[in-house]
Tab-separated table of C-alpha atoms in Angstrom:
chain	number	residue	atom	x	y	z
L	15	MET	CA	-40.446	0.313	-13.705
L	16	LYS	CA	-42.287	3.300	-15.093
L	17	LYS	CA	-41.370	4.261	-18.628
L	18	GLN	CA	-40.585	7.894	-19.448
L	19	ASP	CA	-41.023	9.636	-22.809
L	20	LYS	CA	-37.942	11.845	-22.534
L	21	PRO	CA	-35.143	11.041	-22.859
L	22	ALA	CA	-36.333	7.410	-22.961
L	23	ILE	CA	-37.392	5.674	-26.166
L	24	ASP	CA	-38.977	2.261	-26.658
L	25	ARG	CA	-37.052	-0.622	-28.209
L	26	PRO	CA	-38.807	-3.509	-29.997
L	27	ASP	CA	-38.052	-6.097	-27.313
L	28	PRO	CA	-41.167	-7.386	-25.516
L	29	ASP	CA	-39.058	-9.087	-22.829
L	30	PHE	CA	-37.671	-5.830	-21.363
L	31	GLU	CA	-39.009	-2.518	-20.192
L	32	THR	CA	-36.313	-0.339	-21.688
L	33	ARG	CA	-35.175	3.205	-21.172
L	34	SER	CA	-32.632	4.486	-23.654
L	35	ARG	CA	-30.956	7.537	-25.075
L	36	ALA	CA	-30.965	7.556	-28.861
L	37	GLN	CA	-28.076	5.554	-30.338
L	38	ASP	CA	-27.218	5.546	-34.053
L	39	GLN	CA	-24.860	2.565	-33.668
L	40	PRO	CA	-26.438	-0.848	-32.928
L	41	SER	CA	-24.616	-3.460	-30.881
L	42	LEU	CA	-22.103	-5.421	-32.961
L	43	PHE	CA	-22.364	-8.648	-30.940
L	44	ALA	CA	-25.325	-10.576	-29.600
L	45	THR	CA	-25.867	-10.376	-25.827
L	46	GLU	CA	-26.231	-13.403	-23.541
L	47	ASP	CA	-26.830	-13.881	-19.850
L	48	LEU	CA	-23.547	-13.228	-18.076
L	49	ILE	CA	-22.400	-15.978	-15.733
L	50	ILE	CA	-20.311	-14.440	-12.944
L	51	PRO	CA	-17.652	-16.931	-11.742
L	52	ASP	CA	-17.888	-17.701	-8.041
L	53	GLY	CA	-14.145	-17.158	-7.748
L	54	ILE	CA	-14.351	-13.486	-8.665
L	55	ARG	CA	-13.764	-11.482	-5.503
L	56	SER	CA	-12.227	-8.274	-6.836
L	57	TYR	CA	-12.813	-5.637	-9.459
L	58	ARG	CA	-11.119	-2.518	-10.743
L	59	LYS	CA	-11.861	1.012	-9.574
L	60	ALA	CA	-10.770	4.322	-11.086
L	61	VAL	CA	-7.473	5.738	-9.839
L	62	SER	CA	-6.020	9.219	-9.832
L	63	ALA	CA	-5.424	9.421	-13.579
L	64	ILE	CA	-9.188	9.769	-14.042
L	65	HIS	CA	-11.438	11.049	-11.257
L	66	VAL	CA	-15.109	10.232	-11.697
L	67	VAL	CA	-17.613	12.273	-9.663
L	68	PRO	CA	-21.437	12.092	-9.873
L	69	VAL	CA	-22.979	15.493	-10.575
L	70	ASN	CA	-26.128	14.567	-8.653
L	71	SER	CA	-25.386	14.893	-4.938
L	72	SER	CA	-28.030	12.298	-3.986
L	73	HIS	CA	-25.652	9.469	-4.940
L	74	THR	CA	-25.954	6.942	-2.086
L	75	LEU	CA	-24.010	3.994	-0.741
L	76	HIS	CA	-26.255	1.548	-2.644
L	77	THR	CA	-25.988	3.430	-5.941
L	78	SER	CA	-22.221	3.650	-5.483
L	79	LYS	CA	-21.984	-0.129	-5.046
L	80	LEU	CA	-24.261	-0.756	-8.035
L	81	PHE	CA	-22.157	1.706	-10.041
L	82	ASP	CA	-19.069	-0.410	-9.304
L	83	ALA	CA	-20.843	-3.720	-9.932
L	84	CYS	CA	-21.985	-2.614	-13.397
L	85	ILE	CA	-18.399	-1.646	-14.213
L	86	LEU	CA	-17.233	-5.095	-13.101
L	87	ILE	CA	-19.795	-6.830	-15.300
L	88	ALA	CA	-18.612	-4.843	-18.320
L	89	GLN	CA	-14.978	-5.665	-17.627
L	90	LEU	CA	-15.668	-9.376	-17.170
L	91	ASP	CA	-17.534	-9.395	-20.473
L	92	PHE	CA	-14.596	-7.818	-22.285
L	93	LYS	CA	-12.074	-10.207	-20.698
L	94	LEU	CA	-13.938	-13.059	-22.458
L	95	ARG	CA	-13.869	-11.365	-25.869
L	96	PRO	CA	-11.078	-11.814	-28.461
L	97	ARG	CA	-8.578	-8.961	-28.536
L	98	ASP	CA	-9.511	-7.935	-32.079
L	99	GLN	CA	-13.147	-7.481	-31.035
L	100	VAL	CA	-12.150	-5.319	-28.069
L	101	ALA	CA	-9.870	-3.227	-30.280
L	102	ARG	CA	-12.659	-2.711	-32.820
L	103	ILE	CA	-15.150	-1.729	-30.123
L	104	LYS	CA	-12.743	0.886	-28.776
L	105	THR	CA	-11.583	2.331	-32.080
L	106	GLU	CA	-15.015	2.392	-33.757
L	107	ARG	CA	-16.767	3.519	-30.537
L	108	ILE	CA	-19.351	0.755	-30.742
L	109	SER	CA	-22.116	0.600	-28.138
L	110	ILE	CA	-22.307	-2.769	-26.337
L	111	THR	CA	-25.307	-4.122	-24.429
L	112	PHE	CA	-24.523	-6.086	-21.265
L	113	GLU	CA	-26.941	-8.478	-19.564
L	114	THR	CA	-26.921	-10.031	-16.098
L	115	ARG	CA	-29.277	-11.299	-13.395
L	116	ILE	CA	-30.317	-8.963	-10.631
L	117	THR	CA	-29.226	-11.599	-8.082
L	118	ASP	CA	-25.681	-11.594	-9.529
L	119	LEU	CA	-25.667	-7.799	-9.655
L	120	VAL	CA	-26.680	-7.531	-5.991
L	121	ARG	CA	-24.116	-10.115	-4.924
L	122	LEU	CA	-21.330	-8.355	-6.800
L	123	ALA	CA	-22.388	-5.049	-5.291
L	124	GLY	CA	-22.235	-6.509	-1.783
L	125	ILE	CA	-25.774	-5.348	-0.964
L	126	PRO	CA	-27.521	-7.547	1.647
L	127	GLY	CA	-31.171	-8.568	1.567
L	128	LYS	CA	-33.599	-9.030	-1.314
L	129	ASN	CA	-35.220	-5.601	-1.608
L	130	TYR	CA	-35.140	-5.729	-5.411
L	131	LYS	CA	-37.670	-2.918	-5.711
L	132	ARG	CA	-35.058	-0.643	-4.131
L	133	ILE	CA	-32.426	-2.000	-6.538
L	134	TYR	CA	-34.606	-1.167	-9.551
L	135	GLU	CA	-35.093	2.354	-8.171
L	136	ASP	CA	-31.352	2.735	-7.677
L	137	LEU	CA	-30.683	1.537	-11.233
L	138	ASP	CA	-33.246	4.058	-12.430
L	139	PHE	CA	-31.283	6.706	-10.553
L	140	LEU	CA	-28.060	5.597	-12.275
L	141	PHE	CA	-29.801	5.994	-15.637
L	142	GLU	CA	-30.622	9.609	-14.803
L	143	MET	CA	-27.285	10.296	-13.120
L	144	ILE	CA	-24.854	12.595	-14.917
L	145	LEU	CA	-21.134	12.057	-14.463
L	146	LYS	CA	-18.369	14.577	-14.873
L	147	TRP	CA	-14.708	13.687	-14.880
L	148	ASN	CA	-11.335	15.225	-15.590
L	149	VAL	CA	-8.874	13.549	-17.905
L	150	LEU	CA	-5.355	14.421	-16.769
L	151	ASP	CA	-2.189	14.797	-18.821
L	152	GLU	CA	1.113	13.214	-17.813
L	153	ASP	CA	1.968	16.382	-15.869
L	154	ALA	CA	-1.290	16.014	-13.854
L	155	ALA	CA	-2.818	19.091	-15.554
L	156	VAL	CA	-6.458	18.805	-16.636
L	157	ALA	CA	-6.630	18.096	-20.387
L	158	PHE	CA	-10.420	17.716	-20.678
L	159	GLU	CA	-13.426	18.396	-18.469
L	160	MET	CA	-15.947	15.741	-19.473
L	161	LYS	CA	-19.639	15.184	-18.762
L	162	SER	CA	-21.988	12.318	-19.690
L	163	HIS	CA	-24.770	10.074	-18.419
L	164	PHE	CA	-23.560	6.819	-16.862
L	165	PHE	CA	-26.047	4.612	-18.769
L	166	THR	CA	-27.274	5.213	-22.312
L	167	MET	CA	-29.743	2.335	-22.001
L	168	LEU	CA	-31.339	0.413	-19.134
L	169	GLY	CA	-33.657	-2.565	-19.591
L	170	ILE	CA	-35.634	-4.404	-16.893
L	171	GLY	CA	-36.747	-7.950	-17.759
L	172	VAL	CA	-40.462	-8.792	-17.762
L	173	GLY	CA	-42.400	-12.035	-18.168
L	174	HIS	CA	-40.050	-15.009	-18.654
L	175	LYS	CA	-37.131	-12.530	-18.561
L	176	ARG	CA	-38.100	-11.258	-15.123
L	177	GLY	CA	-34.979	-10.712	-12.992
L	178	ALA	CA	-32.751	-9.935	-15.983
L	179	ILE	CA	-31.017	-6.551	-16.366
L	180	ARG	CA	-29.632	-4.997	-19.537
L	181	PHE	CA	-27.580	-1.820	-19.787
L	182	SER	CA	-25.077	-0.016	-21.994
L	183	PHE	CA	-22.624	2.854	-21.581
L	184	HIS	CA	-21.765	5.880	-23.660
L	185	PRO	CA	-18.483	5.212	-25.548
L	186	ASP	CA	-16.686	7.945	-23.559
L	187	VAL	CA	-17.702	6.269	-20.301
L	188	MET	CA	-16.703	2.899	-21.750
L	189	ASP	CA	-13.228	4.308	-22.424
L	190	ILE	CA	-12.841	4.838	-18.680
L	191	VAL	CA	-14.172	1.362	-17.878
L	192	LEU	CA	-11.835	-0.410	-20.306
L	193	GLU	CA	-8.552	1.452	-19.752
L	194	PRO	CA	-6.593	-1.007	-17.557
L	195	SER	CA	-3.789	1.405	-16.630
L	196	ASN	CA	-6.348	3.632	-14.928
L	197	TRP	CA	-7.805	1.034	-12.571
L	198	ALA	CA	-6.768	-0.523	-9.257
L	199	THR	CA	-8.029	-3.613	-7.451
L	200	LEU	CA	-10.658	-3.321	-4.740
L	201	SER	CA	-11.458	-6.276	-2.479
L	202	LEU	CA	-15.161	-6.965	-2.040
L	203	LYS	CA	-14.700	-8.447	1.436
L	204	ALA	CA	-13.783	-5.053	2.914
L	205	MET	CA	-17.240	-3.627	2.179
L	206	ASP	CA	-18.591	-5.082	5.411
L	207	GLY	CA	-18.880	-2.366	8.025
L	208	LEU	CA	-18.441	0.508	5.580
L	209	GLY	CA	-21.985	1.690	6.111
L	210	THR	CA	-21.734	5.170	4.605
L	211	LEU	CA	-20.915	6.486	1.159
L	212	PRO	CA	-17.905	8.570	2.369
L	213	SER	CA	-16.317	5.609	4.198
L	214	TYR	CA	-16.851	3.351	1.192
L	215	ALA	CA	-15.348	5.984	-1.131
L	216	LEU	CA	-12.439	6.603	1.272
L	217	TYR	CA	-11.614	2.889	1.270
L	218	GLN	CA	-11.766	2.775	-2.528
L	219	GLN	CA	-9.560	5.797	-3.040
L	220	THR	CA	-6.905	4.936	-0.425
L	221	PHE	CA	-6.334	1.169	-0.392
L	222	ARG	CA	-5.394	1.133	-4.071
L	223	TYR	CA	-2.107	2.645	-2.846
L	224	LEU	CA	-1.420	-0.212	-0.411
L	225	GLY	CA	1.166	-1.802	-2.686
L	226	THR	CA	3.311	1.343	-2.911
L	227	THR	CA	6.746	1.264	-1.333
L	228	ALA	CA	6.071	4.419	0.678
L	229	LYS	CA	2.805	2.979	2.078
L	230	CYS	CA	0.910	6.233	1.538
L	231	THR	CA	-1.569	7.755	-0.907
L	232	ALA	CA	-0.890	10.573	-3.314
L	233	SER	CA	-1.070	14.046	-1.805
L	234	LEU	CA	-4.164	15.511	-3.484
L	235	PRO	CA	-5.877	18.898	-3.094
L	236	THR	CA	-8.462	19.018	-0.319
L	237	GLU	CA	-11.249	19.848	-2.780
L	238	THR	CA	-10.386	16.714	-4.780
L	239	TRP	CA	-10.700	14.476	-1.701
L	240	ILE	CA	-14.036	16.104	-0.806
L	241	ASP	CA	-15.340	15.484	-4.333
L	242	LEU	CA	-14.151	11.873	-4.246
L	243	LEU	CA	-15.847	11.211	-0.907
L	244	LEU	CA	-19.070	13.176	-1.388
L	245	GLY	CA	-19.450	14.275	-4.986
L	246	PRO	CA	-20.904	17.798	-5.273
L	247	SER	CA	-21.400	19.302	-1.822
L	248	ARG	CA	-21.622	22.566	0.061
L	249	TYR	CA	-18.011	22.130	1.132
L	250	VAL	CA	-16.626	22.953	-2.326
L	251	LYS	CA	-17.603	26.093	-4.248
L	252	THR	CA	-16.839	26.554	-7.946
L	253	ASP	CA	-16.326	29.980	-9.482
L	254	PRO	CA	-18.619	29.993	-12.565
L	255	ALA	CA	-16.315	32.418	-14.379
L	256	THR	CA	-12.957	30.709	-13.836
L	257	GLY	CA	-14.001	27.199	-12.822
L	258	LYS	CA	-11.647	27.427	-9.840
L	259	LYS	CA	-12.710	25.404	-6.810
L	260	THR	CA	-12.388	26.569	-3.220
L	261	VAL	CA	-13.052	24.683	-0.001
L	262	THR	CA	-15.520	26.137	2.480
L	263	SER	CA	-15.992	24.977	6.074
L	264	TYR	CA	-13.223	22.357	5.993
L	265	GLY	CA	-13.428	22.039	9.771
L	266	ASP	CA	-17.119	21.138	9.512
L	267	PHE	CA	-16.389	18.627	6.718
L	268	LYS	CA	-13.664	17.016	8.800
L	269	ARG	CA	-15.849	16.820	11.896
L	270	ARG	CA	-19.048	15.620	10.194
L	271	VAL	CA	-17.719	13.484	7.326
L	272	LEU	CA	-13.997	12.765	7.204
L	273	ASN	CA	-13.382	11.688	10.799
L	274	ASP	CA	-16.343	9.287	10.703
L	275	ALA	CA	-15.188	7.812	7.384
L	276	ILE	CA	-11.650	7.277	8.717
L	277	THR	CA	-13.033	5.622	11.867
L	278	ARG	CA	-15.204	3.224	9.858
L	279	VAL	CA	-12.329	2.227	7.566
L	280	ASN	CA	-9.968	1.799	10.515
L	281	GLU	CA	-12.467	-0.431	12.336
L	282	ALA	CA	-13.011	-2.724	9.322
L	283	LYS	CA	-11.884	-6.148	10.547
L	284	ALA	CA	-11.001	-7.334	7.041
L	285	LEU	CA	-8.231	-4.740	6.740
L	286	ASN	CA	-4.763	-5.104	8.235
L	287	TYR	CA	-4.022	-1.370	8.162
L	288	THR	CA	-5.484	1.813	9.558
L	289	LEU	CA	-5.312	5.214	7.894
L	290	ARG	CA	-3.470	8.198	9.368
L	291	LEU	CA	-4.460	11.573	7.983
L	292	ASP	CA	-1.751	14.092	7.119
L	293	GLU	CA	-2.988	17.637	6.483
L	294	LYS	CA	-0.678	19.835	4.414
L	295	ARG	CA	-1.116	23.563	4.921
L	296	ALA	CA	-0.627	26.637	2.781
L	297	GLY	CA	-0.560	29.343	5.426
L	298	ASN	CA	-3.573	28.787	7.689
L	299	ARG	CA	-5.464	26.794	5.054
L	300	VAL	CA	-5.427	22.996	4.690
L	301	SER	CA	-4.514	22.754	1.005
L	302	LYS	CA	-3.836	19.019	0.558
L	303	LEU	CA	-4.642	15.716	2.254
L	304	GLN	CA	-2.591	12.542	2.305
L	305	PHE	CA	-3.180	9.226	4.055
L	306	PHE	CA	-0.547	6.868	5.466
L	307	PHE	CA	-1.055	3.140	6.087
L	308	ILE	CA	-0.333	2.095	9.669
L	309	PRO	CA	-0.147	-1.677	10.423
L	310	LYS	CA	-2.690	-2.733	13.002
L	311	LYS	CA	-1.187	-3.673	16.357
L	312	GLN	CA	-3.556	-6.562	16.921
L	313	ALA	CA	-2.565	-10.091	15.987
L	314	SER	CA	-2.247	-10.686	12.275
L	315	LEU	CA	-5.279	-12.052	10.467
L	316	GLY	CA	-2.935	-14.735	9.141
L	317	LEU	CA	-2.530	-15.990	5.634
L	318	PRO	CA	-5.632	-15.714	3.402
L	319	LEU	CA	-7.849	-18.658	4.310
L	320	THR	CA	-9.469	-18.841	0.872
L	321	TRP	CA	-6.156	-19.146	-0.978
L	322	PRO	CA	-5.046	-22.708	-1.859
L	323	GLU	CA	-2.185	-24.202	0.090
L	324	ASP	CA	-0.007	-24.801	-2.974
L	325	GLY	CA	-0.261	-21.154	-4.004
L	326	LEU	CA	0.701	-19.937	-0.545
L	327	LYS	CA	3.618	-22.371	-0.493
L	328	LEU	CA	4.901	-21.037	-3.822
L	329	LEU	CA	4.796	-17.455	-2.544
L	330	THR	CA	6.496	-18.421	0.714
L	331	ASN	CA	9.232	-20.307	-1.123
L	332	MET	CA	9.861	-17.215	-3.246
L	333	GLY	CA	10.662	-15.287	-0.069
L	334	PHE	CA	7.393	-13.449	0.595
L	335	SER	CA	6.717	-12.978	4.291
L	336	GLU	CA	3.314	-13.511	5.898
L	337	ALA	CA	2.879	-9.732	6.158
L	338	GLU	CA	3.678	-9.281	2.459
L	339	ILE	CA	1.180	-11.984	1.490
L	340	ASN	CA	-1.431	-10.306	3.698
L	341	ASP	CA	-0.870	-7.017	1.870
L	342	MET	CA	-1.050	-8.865	-1.439
L	343	SER	CA	-4.422	-10.369	-0.493
L	344	GLN	CA	-5.875	-6.917	0.202
L	345	SER	CA	-4.713	-5.409	-3.079
L	346	ASP	CA	-5.175	-8.341	-5.496
L	347	SER	CA	-7.535	-11.294	-5.854
L	348	TYR	CA	-6.152	-14.830	-5.937
L	349	GLU	CA	-7.250	-15.075	-9.585
L	350	VAL	CA	-4.714	-12.319	-10.359
L	351	ILE	CA	-2.064	-14.031	-8.190
L	352	ALA	CA	-2.645	-17.388	-9.928
L	353	GLU	CA	-2.390	-15.837	-13.390
L	354	SER	CA	0.853	-14.095	-12.370
L	355	LEU	CA	2.310	-17.388	-11.097
L	356	THR	CA	1.455	-19.017	-14.430
L	357	ARG	CA	3.124	-16.141	-16.275
L	358	LEU	CA	6.193	-16.481	-14.062
L	359	LYS	CA	6.529	-20.184	-14.888
L	360	ALA	CA	6.334	-19.463	-18.629
L	361	ALA	CA	8.873	-16.653	-18.269
L	362	GLU	CA	11.269	-18.989	-16.435
L	363	VAL	CA	11.087	-21.479	-19.301
L	364	ARG	CA	11.908	-18.748	-21.830
L	365	ALA	CA	14.743	-17.442	-19.637
L	366	ARG	CA	16.341	-20.910	-19.435
L	367	GLU	CA	16.064	-21.308	-23.202
L	368	ARG	CA	17.969	-18.039	-23.565
L	369	GLY	CA	20.611	-19.210	-21.135
L	370	LYS	CA	19.776	-16.424	-18.694
L	371	PRO	CA	17.965	-18.015	-15.734
L	372	ILE	CA	15.959	-15.777	-13.402
L	373	THR	CA	18.006	-15.010	-10.305
L	374	SER	CA	15.349	-13.231	-8.212
L	375	ARG	CA	12.001	-14.985	-8.581
L	376	LYS	CA	10.434	-12.726	-5.943
L	377	ALA	CA	11.323	-9.509	-7.743
L	378	TYR	CA	10.409	-11.009	-11.111
L	379	PHE	CA	7.028	-12.191	-9.816
L	380	SER	CA	6.330	-8.739	-8.315
L	381	GLY	CA	6.985	-7.141	-11.707
L	382	ILE	CA	4.620	-9.548	-13.481
L	383	LEU	CA	1.961	-9.135	-10.752
L	384	SER	CA	2.057	-5.360	-11.130
L	385	ARG	CA	1.242	-5.672	-14.828
L	386	VAL	CA	-1.386	-8.391	-14.500
L	387	SER	CA	-3.207	-6.469	-11.752
L	388	GLN	CA	-3.405	-3.499	-14.149
L	389	GLY	CA	-5.100	-5.660	-16.771
L	390	ALA	CA	-2.149	-6.570	-18.994
L	391	THR	CA	-2.382	-9.899	-20.829
L	392	GLY	CA	-0.156	-11.763	-23.266
L	393	ALA	CA	2.217	-9.482	-25.133
L	394	ASP	CA	1.072	-6.524	-23.025
L	395	LEU	CA	3.059	-7.994	-20.130
L	396	GLU	CA	6.262	-6.879	-21.907
L	397	ILE	CA	8.434	-9.570	-20.306
L	398	ASP	CA	11.624	-7.971	-21.616
L	399	ARG	CA	10.722	-4.780	-19.774
L	400	VAL	CA	10.003	-6.790	-16.641
L	401	GLU	CA	13.505	-8.266	-16.862
L	402	GLU	CA	15.046	-4.810	-17.276
L	403	GLU	CA	13.022	-3.378	-14.381
L	404	VAL	CA	14.001	-6.301	-12.139
L	405	ARG	CA	17.670	-5.705	-12.989
L	406	ILE	CA	17.337	-1.985	-12.258
L	407	GLN	CA	15.471	-2.676	-9.010
L	408	ALA	CA	18.092	-5.230	-7.949
L	409	GLU	CA	20.856	-2.709	-8.607
L	410	ALA	CA	18.920	0.000	-6.769
L	411	LYS	CA	18.320	-2.355	-3.836
L	412	ALA	CA	21.986	-3.308	-3.686
L	413	ASP	CA	22.967	0.361	-3.849
L	414	LYS	CA	20.507	1.222	-1.075
L	415	GLU	CA	21.813	-1.593	1.118
L	416	ARG	CA	25.368	-0.445	0.439
L	417	GLN	CA	24.494	3.127	1.411
L	418	GLU	CA	22.743	1.905	4.557
L	419	ARG	CA	25.856	-0.049	5.541
L	420	GLN	CA	27.971	3.036	4.912
L	421	ARG	CA	25.592	5.152	7.004
L	422	GLU	CA	25.809	2.649	9.837
L	423	ALA	CA	29.619	2.690	9.580
L	424	PHE	CA	29.645	6.519	9.593
L	425	GLU	CA	27.366	6.640	12.664
L	426	LYS	CA	29.646	4.154	14.441
L	427	HIS	CA	32.643	6.315	13.513
L	428	GLN	CA	30.878	9.395	14.948
L	429	SER	CA	29.956	7.509	18.116
L	430	ASP	CA	33.452	6.114	18.646
L	431	VAL	CA	35.222	9.424	17.973
L	432	SER	CA	32.857	11.514	20.096
L	433	THR	CA	33.074	9.061	23.020
L	434	GLN	CA	36.858	8.988	22.800
L	435	ARG	CA	37.091	12.799	22.834
L	436	LEU	CA	34.481	13.092	25.593
L	437	PHE	CA	36.586	11.077	27.997
L	438	ALA	CA	39.755	12.835	26.812
L	439	MET	CA	38.474	16.326	27.705
L	440	ASP	CA	39.178	18.110	31.020
L	441	ALA	CA	37.770	15.921	33.815
L	442	ASN	CA	36.270	18.850	35.754
L	443	LEU	CA	34.398	20.140	32.696
L	444	ARG	CA	33.198	16.625	31.814
L	445	ASP	CA	31.980	15.915	35.363
L	446	ALA	CA	30.150	19.267	35.451
L	447	LEU	CA	28.353	18.367	32.207
L	448	PHE	CA	27.472	14.935	33.567
L	449	ALA	CA	26.039	16.548	36.732
L	450	ARG	CA	23.905	18.963	34.702
L	451	PHE	CA	22.591	16.088	32.585
L	452	GLU	CA	21.681	13.979	35.624
L	453	GLY	CA	19.404	16.765	36.873
L	454	THR	CA	17.397	16.960	33.625
L	455	PRO	CA	14.281	14.911	32.759
L	456	GLU	CA	16.376	13.056	30.164
L	457	GLY	CA	18.972	12.226	32.819
L	458	LYS	CA	16.344	10.950	35.222
L	459	LYS	CA	15.023	8.608	32.508
L	460	ALA	CA	18.557	7.260	32.013
L	461	ARG	CA	19.211	6.857	35.791
L	462	VAL	CA	19.208	3.055	35.588
L	463	PHE	CA	22.171	3.246	33.188
L	464	ILE	CA	23.949	6.177	34.897
L	465	ASP	CA	24.060	4.265	38.178
L	466	LYS	CA	26.441	1.808	36.476
L	467	GLY	CA	29.031	4.587	36.276
L	468	TRP	CA	30.313	7.037	33.661
L	469	THR	CA	32.706	4.945	31.568
L	470	PRO	CA	33.267	4.675	27.792
L	471	ARG	CA	31.773	1.166	27.888
L	472	ASN	CA	28.488	2.361	29.404
L	473	THR	CA	27.063	2.904	25.910
L	474	PRO	CA	23.386	3.583	26.851
L	475	ALA	CA	24.264	6.284	29.388
L	476	VAL	CA	26.856	7.920	27.120
L	477	ALA	CA	24.477	7.874	24.133
L	478	SER	CA	21.690	9.514	26.179
L	479	PHE	CA	24.138	12.150	27.393
L	480	LYS	CA	25.382	12.968	23.885
L	481	ASN	CA	21.812	13.284	22.548
L	482	TRP	CA	21.062	15.754	25.342
L	483	LEU	CA	24.334	17.627	24.752
L	484	LYS	CA	23.592	17.990	21.042
L	485	GLU	CA	20.276	19.721	21.829
L	486	SER	CA	21.299	21.769	24.880
L	487	ASN	CA	24.878	22.799	24.026
L	488	ASN	CA	25.593	22.106	20.360
L	489	GLU	CA	28.903	24.012	20.459
L	490	VAL	CA	30.344	21.630	23.044
L	491	TYR	CA	28.898	18.649	21.162
L	492	LEU	CA	30.573	19.764	17.915
L	493	SER	CA	33.894	20.035	19.772
L	494	LEU	CA	33.713	16.246	20.057
L	495	LEU	CA	33.531	16.036	16.243
L	496	GLN	CA	36.464	18.203	15.207
L	497	GLU	CA	37.380	16.902	11.739
L	498	PRO	CA	35.279	17.239	8.532
L	499	GLU	CA	35.001	13.433	8.262
L	500	ASP	CA	33.520	13.385	11.781
L	501	ARG	CA	30.655	15.739	10.876
L	502	SER	CA	29.776	15.058	7.219
L	503	PHE	CA	28.863	11.736	5.678
L	504	ASP	CA	30.202	12.788	2.262
L	505	SER	CA	33.484	13.961	3.807
L	506	TRP	CA	33.735	10.675	5.711
L	507	VAL	CA	33.231	8.679	2.475
L	508	ALA	CA	35.955	10.703	0.727
L	509	TRP	CA	38.276	10.348	3.733
L	510	ARG	CA	37.706	6.589	3.825
L	511	LEU	CA	38.363	6.183	0.082
L	512	GLU	CA	41.569	8.178	0.408
L	513	ALA	CA	42.680	5.983	3.303
L	514	LEU	CA	41.977	2.842	1.276
L	515	ALA	CA	43.891	4.261	-1.698
L	516	ASN	CA	46.884	5.001	0.504
L	517	GLN	CA	46.858	1.412	1.745
L	518	SER	CA	47.019	0.025	-1.812
L	519	PRO	CA	50.461	-1.331	-2.862
């Protein structure tokens, strides 16, 4: 690799060709070759709290993967360090040098082949690359607009060190790398088939939301999604005076970039979900984008083949379905699952000692998994808070199930009352309405049921008729629901409670 005079400086290490930006603070700890465990199959990627975008628009798929792999190496290194060392590094803003083999780096990046000359060039690009990122407050407002180089130092091994790589980050960049609450798991196996930078970025930025209850991403401004998928581009213009961003040629971006990225992600065989785009408009302008996860209709990929049988059995015994375990495998590595199972066992022992055994192992495990997947360890797991959250979730679940049962009872009440009044109305009027319905497209679809005769017991035909009546003649439909408790769920609940009170001795 060619050395450069500016901003590079030479370091007194004959085993590496080194490029560096001046650092006043030397590394506190000695560096060693990093052994990457074969079991590692996931790493953490920035989520919405901190958006990282390369200023240089020539960022490619390879450099993006190397970018992520270097972050993984740094995180693995810090997981092996004592907590007091990590705390000192963060508080004193100490610069750390990381070392790995180029073969491990390429494997972690998921880059096929052995074109190491290209890898060295891409690493050289990362050394020159400038990052900018926004740090957001709790209210999602931008607190700081930051800018820095990704690497402060890059060393390429020579002689007996040939094939070794050394690098270090600026402390501000390291803050992003080490903050566990700002990272989500990304499965390496899904990289196959994502042959473009936008599709790779789309996968990264969407599938971190797979574990959400709503099964959808956050609704972010269109310009934010464009930046996340492309970095700086002609599709987003920034006002130099105000810094305000505006989207230009969204239709062209969607046609040339977004649609192709969605197609590539949706065709990835390793993923059990496809993405559905939801465009939110402000007038005639698409102001925000959101993605929903849609389960694939093809046969399930089955339980993760690389997960041990005993681990799968534990999850199944806890009540997790095959679909839930599939989702788990795409959002967390088995190393994270195994650690969470160990934490659950320890928590169960403590709970028994307190005389308060865990009643919902599934909910409890989910709470622990959520924390472990965010990087929490030891006391950071806050077991007491997990217990409280599980209790709150159990109460919320019970309340939701109770409300659903009440809704079902209210809908049955509406159906019974409206059917009773339908067949109690004037026969000529009722038969005329039936005749009108039979001549509509909806009536023709229900012909197989209508042919069985118009009776209160012919539920499918009567239900189809009432749905049509509600849309075509709402006044007549409402005449079938005369009382307040027939029309309003809240009124029905109050009416039912009053009836129960009157029945009490």
